[in-house]
Amino acid sequence: FKEYADIFELRRGFYCGQCNSFDLTKGRFQLKCNHCDTVESSETHLFRAMNDYQILFQNHPMTRSALLHFIDNQLSRTTVYAIMMKHCDAVKVGKKMTYKLKNKDAVEVLTQIRKTQRYKDKIMST
């Protein structure tokens, strides 16, 4: 991806991993797609967002504030921090903390998340 992405022109927030709809209903630990009834955990959605962020904004460091803006603050700061610490390496740059994904193979990580998480994803075929 070599184009410049402008965060102000992108649609912010989570999207369904199955049908790409942004029409989601948030539960306590999961989000349900109102279009195809797929249910995915907050961790699955946030990991996908972190991966998208790193691809779209390669020249900008990923910070918790930037990621919260990217996901339209659909999760709390503490939830985002906990999931980032699980899947990212933290690098201190001055007073800021930046993050880079530990594993760049998104399919492998999503498969692992789905195997080990308490609140299971329910993928519906479209």
GROMACS .gro file of C-alpha atoms in nm, residues 1 14 28 39 50-51 90 96-97 123 126:
model
   11
    1PHE     CA    1   0.000   0.000   0.000
   14PHE     CA    2  -1.515  -0.134   1.369
   28ARG     CA    3  -2.024  -0.623   2.681
   39VAL     CA    4  -2.054  -1.215   1.640
   50MET     CA    5  -0.442  -0.243   1.474
   51ASN     CA    6  -0.341  -0.437   1.164
   90ALA     CA    7   0.579  -0.112   2.327
   96LYS     CA    8   0.501   0.895   2.418
   97MET     CA    9   0.457   0.520   2.399
  123ILE     CA   10  -1.890  -1.650   1.206
  126THR     CA   11  -2.307  -1.493   0.376
   0.00000   0.00000   0.00000
